[in-house]
Amino acid sequence: MRSLYTNPYVNCTKRNAKQPVKGCLAYVKENAFLLLGILVAICFCLYGLMGIYGFTAYPDEFGYWAPAARILGYDWSQITALGSFYSYGYSILLVPFLYFFDSSILAYRAAVILNLVFQCSSFPLIYFIIKKLFPETLNNERAIITSVSVLYPAWIFYTQTTMTESILNFLVVLSIFLFMRFTEKPSAIRGLLFGITLLYSYFVHMRCLGMIAAGFITLFIWAFGKRKHAFSKKYILVIILIPIMFAASFIIKDKVVEVLYQGTSKEVLAWNDYSGILYRLSKFLSINGILNFLKDLCGKLLYLGFSTMGIGYFGLALLTKKSLKFIGKYKKKNAGERDYLFFFIFLVVLMQFMVALLYLNGASAIDSDRLDNFLHGRYIDIILPLLFAVGIPEMLACKHLFKKFVIFTGLELTLDAVAFCVIADNLTHMNDVHAFTMVGMSYFVTTPLTNTMAYLIKESMLHFAICIFVFVVVYLYRRYSMQTILIFLIVVQVILGFKACEHFIFDNQSYIYGDVVLGQKLEEIRDRYPDRRIIHVYEKGVPYIGIIQLENKDASICAINAEFQDIDLGQYLDEDVILILDTGGKYMKEADAFYNDDWILAHLALFYQEE
């Protein structure tokens, strides 16, 4: 006989057991597009991870690992001296990988995974920023816009290297998110977290000075724009603390330079720090300098448009409009949280753009042969995801979309014409290019770059085709309310990101692997002959010796710089010396005649005497 008694606790347990499952499924359904974006980022990174063996950008990446090595007690100063100063904030995060992994490959891949964590963490941050700025947008719209922003091709590329740009993208987003939280509920702790984030971004790369300036100005305006009853002295302490900590960073920087860069000339050091700022500013004091500045501005604005599929102009226009409105509201003391947030984002974009122009002043001069300095993106790539985040909502909701599209297309055609003129007037037609610093305009770059005009024509044709495609997607969304059609914007970003990674990372890793194998051979030789000195003669070009040093982290490698002056190799030829030369260099024959054993792989050649 079936019992009529029912245990309420058992039924309650069974009923509630299904709730987490339903809740989880509901969460996934509600955030499907955001989770899809995160999944794409993870899959993209893991797809290429097992084929990555070391540095893509020399000597930049090595410069970020060197302070980490010094923290652990290793002396890489001889190799570090071949390059310029590359700051130290990112190096702190690399210390655990250098400590726990003996293999340079594993250490490097672990650092790439860390970059992926930063990239994935940016998805929810940008999502909530968009929600704050554009509360009228729908959930799926915000999620797709977030994915388009974070899956920016340059961000995808930098995530798979140990360049600082990946973490800088995250820090820019984090600083804006923290400022948003601070204005929502002001407190000294939130203000301090915001200030620390800004300062740490400067420690990661000194060219983030624009972020500190933007944060300091906005906090100062916010503090003195509050009504008296809402004002507190503790906020002033936070504002004062930022310049104090900023000043302290110079002491740390001088110590790092003293330890790691004692062999680097002042001219080389001045390229990446502020000791050469007076010289750069002096260029503006002539008519020719002003003209070069205007041409430089056109080059950077052209990159901004090309790398953002034209969306960046919509974002920049919206930020400018919101900032002008903010000034009026501020005077009346009725500026709200969103107004301050728009103004802060505007200042970040403006200040970082000005820093790029200052550092690369004169890039359009007739005797400047570097195309990437003229169409430079690396210094502003960290702010371009923000322009996606504000530009797409503007396109989706603005009045007179077609009219604005035509105006911005006309602007780009004008900037494109200026770029053609600058290249045509250049003495070398700017045929030298470090294309990884202009990822957003690198899809038709060839090495060597023999025809710059043909390159720019192809790049322009691709860009305007993409712009038309973006306009059609946005038009169909506005006409038929098709949210899912916006996914095509993500598809474009992923395709361009894959193209960039394939060109700059995947295609070159077989050679990098050869350098790693040579480093492993050096390690074996050192085990047999621990007392032998290791000498590297650097002639010119890329200092590939960096990957050898990373693989032999406890080795002290003496670097002889023969880039500008020939050396007498005979004084270094000795049975107790392990000699490393550039493959194909002028000293190869002399070394080969002296040593009876050698390994020649990829970019370097290793000579030693077997007993």
PDB file of C-alpha atoms in Angstrom, residues 316-328 338-344 346:
ATOM      1  CA  LEU A 316      35.587  60.029 -31.201  1.00  0.00           C
ATOM      2  CA  ALA A 317      32.796  62.339 -32.367  1.00  0.00           C
ATOM      3  CA  LEU A 318      30.473  61.121 -29.604  1.00  0.00           C
ATOM      4  CA  LEU A 319      33.139  61.562 -26.907  1.00  0.00           C
ATOM      5  CA  THR A 320      33.847  65.092 -28.126  1.00  0.00           C
ATOM      6  CA  LYS A 321      30.141  65.989 -28.102  1.00  0.00           C
ATOM      7  CA  LYS A 322      29.625  64.512 -24.625  1.00  0.00           C
ATOM      8  CA  SER A 323      32.691  66.334 -23.278  1.00  0.00           C
ATOM      9  CA  LEU A 324      31.457  69.689 -24.554  1.00  0.00           C
ATOM     10  CA  LYS A 325      28.100  69.055 -22.895  1.00  0.00           C
ATOM     11  CA  PHE A 326      29.928  68.068 -19.715  1.00  0.00           C
ATOM     12  CA  ILE A 327      31.589  71.487 -19.536  1.00  0.00           C
ATOM     13  CA  GLY A 328      28.200  73.216 -19.570  1.00  0.00           C
ATOM     14  CA  ARG A 338      27.779  59.318 -16.840  1.00  0.00           C
ATOM     15  CA  ASP A 339      28.984  62.824 -17.729  1.00  0.00           C
ATOM     16  CA  TYR A 340      32.179  62.391 -15.720  1.00  0.00           C
ATOM     17  CA  LEU A 341      32.714  58.932 -17.198  1.00  0.00           C
ATOM     18  CA  PHE A 342      32.382  60.172 -20.789  1.00  0.00           C
ATOM     19  CA  PHE A 343      34.727  63.056 -19.998  1.00  0.00           C
ATOM     20  CA  PHE A 344      37.345  60.765 -18.468  1.00  0.00           C
ATOM     21  CA  PHE A 346      37.628  61.418 -23.773  1.00  0.00           C
TER      22      PHE A 346
END
